[in-house]
Amino acid sequence: MTDATGNAPARLSLSRILVFALSTLPVATAGTVMFVYLPPYLAGHLGVSLAVIGGVWASVRIIDLFVDPLLGHLMDTTTTRYGRYRVWLAAGVPIFALATYMLFMASSGINGVYIFVWLFILYIGNSMLELSRQVWSATLAPTYNDRSRIFGAVTALGVVATVVALLVPVIGPRFGLSSDASVQVMGWMIIVMAPLGVWTAVWFTPEHINKATVHRFVARDYWDIIAKPEVIRLFLAQVALTLGPGWMSAMYIFYFHDARLYTQQQSTLLLLVYILAGIAGAPLTAMLASRIGKHRTLSITTTAFSIGLLAIFIVPKGNVPAAIPVMAWCGFMAAGFGLMISAMMADVGDEIRLKQGKERISLLYAVLTFANKLTAGFAIGLTFPLLAWFGYNAKSGAHNTPAAIHALEVIFIAGPILFVMLGGLCVLGWRLTAERHAAIRSELDARDAVLDEAPVLAGLSVTQPQVVLKEG
């Protein structure tokens, strides 16, 4: 294992980025499978009602909202001989894997309490994995463009893992697997990828710990972060850009099967096209961001995604070849949402560290995961009861009226377009550009160099200078 080091990292090599990106495999795969396949599996195969599933998902998200800020503070104040964030990343694996097993391998007769308990545990493990990985990414890649590279690689590798898992429902029938058995196989894949991907990344990736970390809770510092306009804007963008695609994912199988008349196998194939497009979309979006800026890139991709989603209406029902270009276009554009917001938040973290003299990057990413949890759960918590209100029945073999199918179509399209466009609007006029960030990094590097040369006195607390940043 590579121990934590205080030396500032140079420009990251592609091999180091790819090894570290392995840590995203289980979370990236579970993110799609859990929202697209697990709720229909629980409703259709295990007979849990849509209202119960929607209520449980929303309830867990509400309670889980308070986990990430606490984890963020604990991570920023963690000091071990093996590093700061790597220990949290490694520890999240068994929690995440056990909860995945209990949900995907559940037997008939489970109730809302069972789903609530294990979903809550799953999200705790997910928070440990995702939050520590994101923060480690920000400290591993210190420069404006390197952050786009590493978050682009993480996104692309996550897409590959998701595609491999989603191939199971496509090829499963050839090996005698039913739709329900395919969901369980996907669950096993997530469980296996957790230790293989995460622990490999932990073992071979060095961890750089930023200088001048202060392990003292100061309420004013936290208020300054929460009230910072850039943090508020990224929080709102994360809310919108999680709720938009999440809204679509929650109803995907229902919509493509019942409204667009595709079989489940064809629906999965189109979903694979959507996700596969992200393999190209992530790195190319990162390249575009290095040329025109992250905020402009995000505005472009959100607009293009919304236009592409409208094209689903003109695709003939049940026509797979005609739907492929539309799904590829939307998937390509959506790949840039998360990586741009994550990379932009890392830049904000540098600005805050320069001003406060303290490491608050975990808390900043906790703000994003807070937004992600708040909205991802409500995507199911809102859409499922809404579908039930309009008379849609999700049970296997159920007959739905034309009015219920029409409601499904309207709800599926309107939500994602509204929220994705709002997400793009949140970053209009963004001021933390590449030039401004380069100036911030220059000041940080100069200050860190001074701290490297200063003697370290045990038990001595050093007050860091407060820096007033000039606009422009």
GROMACS .gro file of C-alpha atoms in nm:
model
  472
    1MET     CA    1   0.000   0.000   0.000
    2THR     CA    2   0.120   0.350  -0.078
    3ASP     CA    3   0.124   0.565   0.237
    4ALA     CA    4  -0.009   0.916   0.253
    5THR     CA    5   0.236   1.175   0.139
    6GLY     CA    6   0.265   1.543   0.192
    7ASN     CA    7   0.424   1.610  -0.145
    8ALA     CA    8   0.205   1.792  -0.394
    9PRO     CA    9   0.127   1.565  -0.689
   10ALA     CA   10   0.244   1.641  -1.041
   11ARG     CA   11   0.020   1.610  -1.346
   12LEU     CA   12  -0.152   1.274  -1.325
   13SER     CA   13  -0.065   0.998  -1.568
   14LEU     CA   14  -0.347   0.818  -1.747
   15SER     CA   15  -0.255   0.488  -1.581
   16ARG     CA   16  -0.283   0.639  -1.232
   17ILE     CA   17  -0.617   0.797  -1.319
   18LEU     CA   18  -0.755   0.467  -1.450
   19VAL     CA   19  -0.642   0.269  -1.146
   20PHE     CA   20  -0.803   0.520  -0.913
   21ALA     CA   21  -1.118   0.523  -1.126
   22LEU     CA   22  -1.170   0.155  -1.040
   23SER     CA   23  -1.308   0.277  -0.708
   24THR     CA   24  -1.624   0.397  -0.880
   25LEU     CA   25  -1.723   0.056  -1.021
   26PRO     CA   26  -1.971  -0.066  -0.755
   27VAL     CA   27  -2.140   0.268  -0.688
   28ALA     CA   28  -2.174   0.357  -1.057
   29THR     CA   29  -2.326   0.019  -1.137
   30ALA     CA   30  -2.561   0.020  -0.841
   31GLY     CA   31  -2.677   0.373  -0.922
   32THR     CA   32  -2.842   0.263  -1.246
   33VAL     CA   33  -2.946  -0.088  -1.149
   34MET     CA   34  -3.103   0.023  -0.821
   35PHE     CA   35  -3.323   0.287  -0.980
   36VAL     CA   36  -3.411   0.116  -1.307
   37TYR     CA   37  -3.447  -0.249  -1.202
   38LEU     CA   38  -3.472  -0.286  -0.824
   39PRO     CA   39  -3.802  -0.097  -0.769
   40PRO     CA   40  -3.983  -0.284  -1.053
   41TYR     CA   41  -3.830  -0.609  -0.918
   42LEU     CA   42  -3.965  -0.540  -0.570
   43ALA     CA   43  -4.305  -0.440  -0.710
   44GLY     CA   44  -4.346  -0.700  -0.983
   45HIS     CA   45  -4.167  -1.008  -0.845
   46LEU     CA   46  -4.198  -0.964  -0.469
   47GLY     CA   47  -4.539  -0.795  -0.474
   48VAL     CA   48  -4.453  -0.480  -0.276
   49SER     CA   49  -4.693  -0.197  -0.361
   50LEU     CA   50  -4.576   0.110  -0.551
   51ALA     CA   51  -4.695   0.338  -0.271
   52VAL     CA   52  -4.486   0.148  -0.015
   53ILE     CA   53  -4.175   0.149  -0.235
   54GLY     CA   54  -4.211   0.520  -0.309
   55GLY     CA   55  -4.271   0.603   0.056
   56VAL     CA   56  -3.975   0.399   0.175
   57TRP     CA   57  -3.736   0.552  -0.077
   58ALA     CA   58  -3.842   0.904   0.014
   59SER     CA   59  -3.828   0.832   0.390
   60VAL     CA   60  -3.480   0.683   0.373
   61ARG     CA   61  -3.355   0.980   0.175
   62ILE     CA   62  -3.496   1.226   0.429
   63ILE     CA   63  -3.324   1.053   0.722
   64ASP     CA   64  -3.009   0.990   0.523
   65LEU     CA   65  -2.974   1.360   0.441
   66PHE     CA   66  -2.800   1.421   0.772
   67VAL     CA   67  -2.543   1.144   0.725
   68ASP     CA   68  -2.324   1.310   0.461
   69PRO     CA   69  -2.250   1.639   0.644
   70LEU     CA   70  -2.145   1.435   0.949
   71LEU     CA   71  -1.931   1.204   0.735
   72GLY     CA   72  -1.779   1.507   0.561
   73HIS     CA   73  -1.669   1.660   0.892
   74LEU     CA   74  -1.532   1.326   1.017
   75MET     CA   75  -1.339   1.269   0.696
   76ASP     CA   76  -1.176   1.613   0.704
   77THR     CA   77  -1.063   1.555   1.062
   78THR     CA   78  -0.938   1.199   1.012
   79THR     CA   79  -0.564   1.139   1.046
   80THR     CA   80  -0.408   0.794   1.013
   81ARG     CA   81  -0.075   0.657   0.899
   82TYR     CA   82  -0.250   0.530   0.584
   83GLY     CA   83  -0.406   0.861   0.488
   84ARG     CA   84  -0.735   1.037   0.537
   85TYR     CA   85  -0.985   0.937   0.272
   86ARG     CA   86  -0.851   0.594   0.178
   87VAL     CA   87  -0.953   0.446   0.514
   88TRP     CA   88  -1.311   0.562   0.466
   89LEU     CA   89  -1.319   0.430   0.112
   90ALA     CA   90  -1.193   0.088   0.220
   91ALA     CA   91  -1.429   0.068   0.518
   92GLY     CA   92  -1.737   0.139   0.307
   93VAL     CA   93  -1.700  -0.182   0.104
   94PRO     CA   94  -1.839  -0.444   0.350
   95ILE     CA   95  -2.132  -0.221   0.451
   96PHE     CA   96  -2.225  -0.153   0.089
   97ALA     CA   97  -2.187  -0.516  -0.022
   98LEU     CA   98  -2.393  -0.664   0.265
   99ALA     CA   99  -2.685  -0.426   0.212
  100THR     CA  100  -2.679  -0.493  -0.162
  101TYR     CA  101  -2.708  -0.866  -0.093
  102MET     CA  102  -3.000  -0.822   0.147
  103LEU     CA  103  -3.199  -0.617  -0.106
  104PHE     CA  104  -3.124  -0.794  -0.433
  105MET     CA  105  -3.151  -1.145  -0.285
  106ALA     CA  106  -3.461  -1.073  -0.076
  107SER     CA  107  -3.736  -1.335  -0.059
  108SER     CA  108  -4.110  -1.296  -0.109
  109GLY     CA  109  -4.297  -1.163   0.190
  110ILE     CA  110  -4.068  -0.874   0.276
  111ASN     CA  111  -4.236  -0.556   0.393
  112GLY     CA  112  -4.162  -0.185   0.398
  113VAL     CA  113  -3.966  -0.209   0.724
  114TYR     CA  114  -3.724  -0.463   0.576
  115ILE     CA  115  -3.667  -0.250   0.267
  116PHE     CA  116  -3.627   0.065   0.481
  117VAL     CA  117  -3.359  -0.085   0.708
  118TRP     CA  118  -3.142  -0.232   0.435
  119LEU     CA  119  -3.186   0.061   0.198
  120PHE     CA  120  -3.071   0.294   0.475
  121ILE     CA  121  -2.765   0.078   0.544
  122LEU     CA  122  -2.694   0.063   0.171
  123TYR     CA  123  -2.697   0.441   0.147
  124ILE     CA  124  -2.460   0.473   0.442
  125GLY     CA  125  -2.214   0.245   0.263
  126ASN     CA  126  -2.276   0.433  -0.060
  127SER     CA  127  -2.202   0.764   0.114
  128MET     CA  128  -1.875   0.634   0.253
  129LEU     CA  129  -1.765   0.512  -0.090
  130GLU     CA  130  -1.884   0.803  -0.301
  131LEU     CA  131  -1.794   1.090  -0.070
  132SER     CA  132  -1.443   0.967   0.009
  133ARG     CA  133  -1.380   0.887  -0.359
  134GLN     CA  134  -1.491   1.232  -0.473
  135VAL     CA  135  -1.283   1.413  -0.213
  136TRP     CA  136  -0.978   1.200  -0.285
  137SER     CA  137  -1.025   1.283  -0.654
  138ALA     CA  138  -1.011   1.655  -0.575
  139THR     CA  139  -0.687   1.626  -0.376
  140LEU     CA  140  -0.534   1.381  -0.624
  141ALA     CA  141  -0.591   1.621  -0.915
  142PRO     CA  142  -0.499   1.977  -0.807
  143THR     CA  143  -0.524   2.161  -1.140
  144TYR     CA  144  -0.829   2.292  -1.328
  145ASN     CA  145  -0.791   2.067  -1.633
  146ASP     CA  146  -0.663   1.761  -1.444
  147ARG     CA  147  -0.985   1.761  -1.248
  148SER     CA  148  -1.185   1.740  -1.566
  149ARG     CA  149  -0.961   1.449  -1.674
  150ILE     CA  150  -0.998   1.248  -1.355
  151PHE     CA  151  -1.373   1.304  -1.319
  152GLY     CA  152  -1.412   1.224  -1.689
  153ALA     CA  153  -1.223   0.896  -1.647
  154VAL     CA  154  -1.425   0.805  -1.338
  155THR     CA  155  -1.746   0.869  -1.529
  156ALA     CA  156  -1.634   0.672  -1.833
  157LEU     CA  157  -1.518   0.370  -1.632
  158GLY     CA  158  -1.840   0.379  -1.434
  159VAL     CA  159  -2.030   0.366  -1.760
  160VAL     CA  160  -1.833   0.060  -1.872
  161ALA     CA  161  -1.915  -0.122  -1.548
  162THR     CA  162  -2.281  -0.029  -1.576
  163VAL     CA  163  -2.297  -0.152  -1.935
  164VAL     CA  164  -2.146  -0.487  -1.837
  165ALA     CA  165  -2.412  -0.529  -1.569
  166LEU     CA  166  -2.695  -0.423  -1.799
  167LEU     CA  167  -2.591  -0.680  -2.057
  168VAL     CA  168  -2.726  -0.942  -1.817
  169PRO     CA  169  -3.097  -0.879  -1.895
  170VAL     CA  170  -3.011  -0.871  -2.267
  171ILE     CA  171  -2.821  -1.199  -2.291
  172GLY     CA  172  -2.969  -1.364  -1.982
  173PRO     CA  173  -3.267  -1.521  -2.164
  174ARG     CA  174  -3.026  -1.710  -2.391
  175PHE     CA  175  -2.896  -1.886  -2.081
  176GLY     CA  176  -3.238  -1.950  -1.934
  177LEU     CA  177  -3.240  -1.653  -1.696
  178SER     CA  178  -3.576  -1.494  -1.623
  179SER     CA  179  -3.607  -1.118  -1.578
  180ASP     CA  180  -3.611  -1.160  -1.201
  181ALA     CA  181  -3.307  -1.386  -1.202
  182SER     CA  182  -3.123  -1.131  -1.416
  183VAL     CA  183  -3.179  -0.867  -1.148
  184GLN     CA  184  -3.024  -1.097  -0.889
  185VAL     CA  185  -2.723  -1.161  -1.113
  186MET     CA  186  -2.673  -0.786  -1.145
  187GLY     CA  187  -2.682  -0.766  -0.767
  188TRP     CA  188  -2.405  -1.026  -0.742
  189MET     CA  189  -2.195  -0.831  -0.991
  190ILE     CA  190  -2.220  -0.521  -0.772
  191ILE     CA  191  -2.122  -0.722  -0.466
  192VAL     CA  192  -1.813  -0.865  -0.639
  193MET     CA  193  -1.705  -0.533  -0.792
  194ALA     CA  194  -1.707  -0.360  -0.453
  195PRO     CA  195  -1.394  -0.521  -0.304
  196LEU     CA  196  -1.216  -0.578  -0.636
  197GLY     CA  197  -1.251  -0.223  -0.764
  198VAL     CA  198  -1.229  -0.022  -0.443
  199TRP     CA  199  -0.952  -0.211  -0.267
  200THR     CA  200  -0.737  -0.219  -0.581
  201ALA     CA  201  -0.763   0.160  -0.610
  202VAL     CA  202  -0.692   0.201  -0.239
  203TRP     CA  203  -0.382  -0.017  -0.255
  204PHE     CA  204  -0.213   0.141  -0.557
  205THR     CA  205  -0.312   0.510  -0.534
  206PRO     CA  206  -0.109   0.759  -0.327
  207GLU     CA  207  -0.297   1.006  -0.115
  208HIS     CA  208  -0.195   1.370  -0.089
  209ILE     CA  209  -0.316   1.547   0.225
  210ASN     CA  210  -0.343   1.922   0.189
  211LYS     CA  211  -0.150   2.138   0.431
  212ALA     CA  212  -0.293   2.354   0.709
  213THR     CA  213  -0.584   2.131   0.799
  214VAL     CA  214  -0.741   2.250   1.123
  215HIS     CA  215  -0.927   1.986   1.324
  216ARG     CA  216  -1.151   2.229   1.510
  217PHE     CA  217  -1.521   2.280   1.449
  218VAL     CA  218  -1.598   2.648   1.388
  219ALA     CA  219  -1.966   2.715   1.318
  220ARG     CA  220  -1.896   3.042   1.136
  221ASP     CA  221  -1.666   2.866   0.888
  222TYR     CA  222  -1.939   2.619   0.803
  223TRP     CA  223  -2.198   2.894   0.765
  224ASP     CA  224  -1.964   3.082   0.531
  225ILE     CA  225  -1.941   2.770   0.316
  226ILE     CA  226  -2.314   2.701   0.307
  227ALA     CA  227  -2.396   3.064   0.230
  228LYS     CA  228  -2.130   3.098  -0.042
  229PRO     CA  229  -2.307   3.181  -0.372
  230GLU     CA  230  -2.099   2.931  -0.573
  231VAL     CA  231  -2.184   2.650  -0.332
  232ILE     CA  232  -2.555   2.737  -0.343
  233ARG     CA  233  -2.553   2.741  -0.721
  234LEU     CA  234  -2.378   2.405  -0.747
  235PHE     CA  235  -2.612   2.259  -0.486
  236LEU     CA  236  -2.916   2.369  -0.687
  237ALA     CA  237  -2.757   2.244  -1.010
  238GLN     CA  238  -2.692   1.906  -0.849
  239VAL     CA  239  -3.053   1.891  -0.727
  240ALA     CA  240  -3.190   1.965  -1.073
  241LEU     CA  241  -2.948   1.743  -1.265
  242THR     CA  242  -3.005   1.450  -1.030
  243LEU     CA  243  -3.381   1.481  -1.027
  244GLY     CA  244  -3.409   1.511  -1.406
  245PRO     CA  245  -3.236   1.186  -1.511
  246GLY     CA  246  -3.345   1.016  -1.187
  247TRP     CA  247  -3.707   1.096  -1.264
  248MET     CA  248  -3.659   0.937  -1.605
  249SER     CA  249  -3.477   0.631  -1.465
  250ALA     CA  250  -3.747   0.559  -1.208
  251MET     CA  251  -4.010   0.514  -1.482
  252TYR     CA  252  -3.784   0.393  -1.762
  253ILE     CA  253  -3.895   0.029  -1.776
  254PHE     CA  254  -4.261   0.121  -1.735
  255TYR     CA  255  -4.246   0.389  -2.004
  256PHE     CA  256  -4.055   0.199  -2.271
  257HIS     CA  257  -4.248  -0.123  -2.218
  258ASP     CA  258  -4.605   0.002  -2.174
  259ALA     CA  259  -4.603   0.338  -2.355
  260ARG     CA  260  -4.345   0.281  -2.632
  261LEU     CA  261  -4.421  -0.092  -2.677
  262TYR     CA  262  -4.066  -0.225  -2.647
  263THR     CA  263  -4.000  -0.559  -2.483
  264GLN     CA  264  -3.796  -0.556  -2.161
  265GLN     CA  265  -3.501  -0.693  -2.356
  266GLN     CA  266  -3.531  -0.415  -2.617
  267SER     CA  267  -3.574  -0.155  -2.342
  268THR     CA  268  -3.254  -0.275  -2.177
  269LEU     CA  269  -3.074  -0.264  -2.512
  270LEU     CA  270  -3.176   0.101  -2.559
  271LEU     CA  271  -3.070   0.178  -2.205
  272LEU     CA  272  -2.732   0.025  -2.287
  273VAL     CA  273  -2.705   0.257  -2.588
  274TYR     CA  274  -2.782   0.553  -2.362
  275ILE     CA  275  -2.518   0.448  -2.110
  276LEU     CA  276  -2.257   0.341  -2.367
  277ALA     CA  277  -2.272   0.686  -2.523
  278GLY     CA  278  -2.138   0.814  -2.193
  279ILE     CA  279  -1.806   0.637  -2.254
  280ALA     CA  280  -1.743   0.884  -2.534
  281GLY     CA  281  -1.942   1.166  -2.377
  282ALA     CA  282  -1.743   1.184  -2.052
  283PRO     CA  283  -1.390   1.232  -2.192
  284LEU     CA  284  -1.506   1.448  -2.482
  285THR     CA  285  -1.703   1.668  -2.242
  286ALA     CA  286  -1.390   1.698  -2.028
  287MET     CA  287  -1.191   1.801  -2.337
  288LEU     CA  288  -1.452   2.061  -2.427
  289ALA     CA  289  -1.442   2.197  -2.072
  290SER     CA  290  -1.066   2.247  -2.097
  291ARG     CA  291  -1.126   2.468  -2.401
  292ILE     CA  292  -1.436   2.671  -2.316
  293GLY     CA  293  -1.474   2.625  -1.940
  294LYS     CA  294  -1.675   2.387  -1.725
  295HIS     CA  295  -1.976   2.612  -1.673
  296ARG     CA  296  -2.023   2.677  -2.047
  297THR     CA  297  -1.989   2.307  -2.119
  298LEU     CA  298  -2.257   2.226  -1.863
  299SER     CA  299  -2.497   2.480  -2.014
  300ILE     CA  300  -2.444   2.334  -2.362
  301THR     CA  301  -2.495   1.971  -2.259
  302THR     CA  302  -2.811   2.038  -2.058
  303THR     CA  303  -2.972   2.221  -2.349
  304ALA     CA  304  -2.872   1.954  -2.599
  305PHE     CA  305  -3.001   1.676  -2.370
  306SER     CA  306  -3.344   1.839  -2.339
  307ILE     CA  307  -3.376   1.884  -2.715
  308GLY     CA  308  -3.281   1.522  -2.770
  309LEU     CA  309  -3.532   1.393  -2.516
  310LEU     CA  310  -3.816   1.562  -2.703
  311ALA     CA  311  -3.724   1.358  -3.010
  312ILE     CA  312  -3.847   1.041  -2.836
  313PHE     CA  313  -4.200   1.147  -2.929
  314ILE     CA  314  -4.129   1.130  -3.303
  315VAL     CA  315  -3.972   0.782  -3.288
  316PRO     CA  316  -4.221   0.516  -3.403
  317LYS     CA  317  -4.331   0.291  -3.118
  318GLY     CA  318  -4.140  -0.034  -3.092
  319ASN     CA  319  -3.883   0.073  -3.352
  320VAL     CA  320  -3.542  -0.003  -3.201
  321PRO     CA  321  -3.319   0.127  -3.487
  322ALA     CA  322  -3.500   0.463  -3.490
  323ALA     CA  323  -3.465   0.500  -3.113
  324ILE     CA  324  -3.090   0.426  -3.101
  325PRO     CA  325  -2.965   0.769  -3.224
  326VAL     CA  326  -3.197   0.951  -2.984
  327MET     CA  327  -3.085   0.746  -2.684
  328ALA     CA  328  -2.718   0.781  -2.785
  329TRP     CA  329  -2.752   1.159  -2.812
  330CYS     CA  330  -2.916   1.192  -2.469
  331GLY     CA  331  -2.664   0.960  -2.305
  332PHE     CA  332  -2.370   1.144  -2.457
  333MET     CA  333  -2.494   1.477  -2.320
  334ALA     CA  334  -2.593   1.345  -1.978
  335ALA     CA  335  -2.243   1.205  -1.919
  336GLY     CA  336  -2.111   1.555  -1.856
  337PHE     CA  337  -2.357   1.660  -1.586
  338GLY     CA  338  -2.205   1.503  -1.278
  339LEU     CA  339  -1.841   1.533  -1.374
  340MET     CA  340  -1.869   1.907  -1.444
  341ILE     CA  341  -2.038   1.980  -1.112
  342SER     CA  342  -1.785   1.767  -0.921
  343ALA     CA  343  -1.490   1.933  -1.092
  344MET     CA  344  -1.633   2.279  -1.032
  345MET     CA  345  -1.687   2.204  -0.662
  346ALA     CA  346  -1.322   2.099  -0.632
  347ASP     CA  347  -1.224   2.443  -0.762
  348VAL     CA  348  -1.451   2.606  -0.504
  349GLY     CA  349  -1.279   2.395  -0.238
  350ASP     CA  350  -0.943   2.548  -0.329
  351GLU     CA  351  -1.089   2.897  -0.302
  352ILE     CA  352  -1.230   2.822   0.044
  353ARG     CA  353  -0.903   2.665   0.164
  354LEU     CA  354  -0.714   2.974   0.052
  355LYS     CA  355  -0.954   3.202   0.238
  356GLN     CA  356  -1.003   2.999   0.558
  357GLY     CA  357  -0.670   2.818   0.575
  358LYS     CA  358  -0.865   2.500   0.647
  359GLU     CA  359  -0.957   2.186   0.457
  360ARG     CA  360  -1.331   2.175   0.396
  361ILE     CA  361  -1.342   1.972   0.075
  362SER     CA  362  -1.526   1.677   0.232
  363LEU     CA  363  -1.799   1.908   0.355
  364LEU     CA  364  -1.832   2.059   0.008
  365TYR     CA  365  -1.879   1.719  -0.151
  366ALA     CA  366  -2.119   1.632   0.130
  367VAL     CA  367  -2.326   1.925   0.001
  368LEU     CA  368  -2.338   1.756  -0.341
  369THR     CA  369  -2.418   1.411  -0.205
  370PHE     CA  370  -2.680   1.574   0.018
  371ALA     CA  371  -2.840   1.719  -0.294
  372ASN     CA  372  -2.804   1.388  -0.474
  373LYS     CA  373  -2.975   1.194  -0.196
  374LEU     CA  374  -3.244   1.454  -0.147
  375THR     CA  375  -3.351   1.434  -0.509
  376ALA     CA  376  -3.267   1.078  -0.615
  377GLY     CA  377  -3.495   0.933  -0.352
  378PHE     CA  378  -3.770   1.178  -0.435
  379ALA     CA  379  -3.751   1.076  -0.801
  380ILE     CA  380  -3.908   0.747  -0.695
  381GLY     CA  381  -4.093   0.897  -0.400
  382LEU     CA  382  -4.271   1.142  -0.632
  383THR     CA  383  -4.313   0.952  -0.957
  384PHE     CA  384  -4.443   0.620  -0.821
  385PRO     CA  385  -4.726   0.770  -0.611
  386LEU     CA  386  -4.800   1.007  -0.900
  387LEU     CA  387  -4.837   0.714  -1.140
  388ALA     CA  388  -5.056   0.533  -0.889
  389TRP     CA  389  -5.272   0.848  -0.853
  390PHE     CA  390  -5.342   0.843  -1.228
  391GLY     CA  391  -5.434   0.475  -1.214
  392TYR     CA  392  -5.118   0.318  -1.352
  393ASN     CA  393  -5.066  -0.042  -1.232
  394ALA     CA  394  -4.705  -0.167  -1.236
  395LYS     CA  395  -4.778  -0.529  -1.148
  396SER     CA  396  -4.665  -0.784  -1.406
  397GLY     CA  397  -4.942  -0.860  -1.658
  398ALA     CA  398  -5.167  -0.579  -1.537
  399HIS     CA  399  -5.393  -0.397  -1.785
  400ASN     CA  400  -5.365  -0.018  -1.794
  401THR     CA  401  -5.619   0.221  -1.944
  402PRO     CA  402  -5.525   0.464  -2.225
  403ALA     CA  403  -5.559   0.749  -1.974
  404ALA     CA  404  -5.306   0.584  -1.742
  405ILE     CA  405  -5.063   0.528  -2.029
  406HIS     CA  406  -5.100   0.889  -2.143
  407ALA     CA  407  -5.025   1.008  -1.789
  408LEU     CA  408  -4.716   0.788  -1.789
  409GLU     CA  409  -4.595   0.949  -2.114
  410VAL     CA  410  -4.648   1.306  -1.996
  411ILE     CA  411  -4.491   1.250  -1.655
  412PHE     CA  412  -4.190   1.071  -1.805
  413ILE     CA  413  -4.100   1.352  -2.049
  414ALA     CA  414  -4.200   1.672  -1.869
  415GLY     CA  415  -4.004   1.621  -1.547
  416PRO     CA  416  -3.656   1.555  -1.692
  417ILE     CA  417  -3.670   1.844  -1.940
  418LEU     CA  418  -3.783   2.094  -1.675
  419PHE     CA  419  -3.519   1.998  -1.420
  420VAL     CA  420  -3.227   1.953  -1.660
  421MET     CA  421  -3.281   2.298  -1.810
  422LEU     CA  422  -3.296   2.448  -1.461
  423GLY     CA  423  -2.966   2.275  -1.384
  424GLY     CA  424  -2.797   2.446  -1.677
  425LEU     CA  425  -2.934   2.784  -1.577
  426CYS     CA  426  -2.778   2.753  -1.232
  427VAL     CA  427  -2.423   2.806  -1.363
  428LEU     CA  428  -2.481   3.093  -1.604
  429GLY     CA  429  -2.231   3.372  -1.536
  430TRP     CA  430  -1.995   3.148  -1.337
  431ARG     CA  431  -1.686   3.345  -1.225
  432LEU     CA  432  -1.445   3.074  -1.107
  433THR     CA  433  -1.281   3.029  -1.447
  434ALA     CA  434  -0.958   2.850  -1.536
  435GLU     CA  435  -0.761   3.175  -1.510
  436ARG     CA  436  -0.900   3.262  -1.169
  437HIS     CA  437  -0.844   2.910  -1.041
  438ALA     CA  438  -0.483   2.915  -1.164
  439ALA     CA  439  -0.423   3.228  -0.953
  440ILE     CA  440  -0.575   3.058  -0.649
  441ARG     CA  441  -0.361   2.748  -0.696
  442SER     CA  442  -0.050   2.962  -0.729
  443GLU     CA  443  -0.119   3.124  -0.391
  444LEU     CA  444  -0.200   2.788  -0.232
  445ASP     CA  445   0.116   2.625  -0.363
  446ALA     CA  446   0.327   2.915  -0.235
  447ARG     CA  447   0.169   2.894   0.109
  448ASP     CA  448   0.199   2.513   0.121
  449ALA     CA  449   0.569   2.542   0.034
  450VAL     CA  450   0.620   2.771   0.333
  451LEU     CA  451   0.436   2.526   0.557
  452ASP     CA  452   0.655   2.240   0.429
  453GLU     CA  453   0.962   2.426   0.550
  454ALA     CA  454   0.814   2.525   0.887
  455PRO     CA  455   0.891   2.303   1.188
  456VAL     CA  456   0.601   2.087   1.308
  457LEU     CA  457   0.549   2.130   1.683
  458ALA     CA  458   0.340   1.864   1.852
  459GLY     CA  459   0.024   1.998   2.004
  460LEU     CA  460   0.076   2.349   1.865
  461SER     CA  461  -0.221   2.500   1.684
  462VAL     CA  462  -0.123   2.745   1.412
  463THR     CA  463  -0.374   3.005   1.302
  464GLN     CA  464  -0.380   3.038   0.929
  465PRO     CA  465  -0.393   3.379   0.762
  466GLN     CA  466  -0.726   3.483   0.625
  467VAL     CA  467  -0.709   3.570   0.255
  468VAL     CA  468  -0.937   3.820   0.088
  469LEU     CA  469  -0.982   3.728  -0.277
  470LYS     CA  470  -1.030   3.995  -0.535
  471GLU     CA  471  -1.302   3.945  -0.788
  472GLY     CA  472  -1.214   3.916  -1.154
   0.00000   0.00000   0.00000
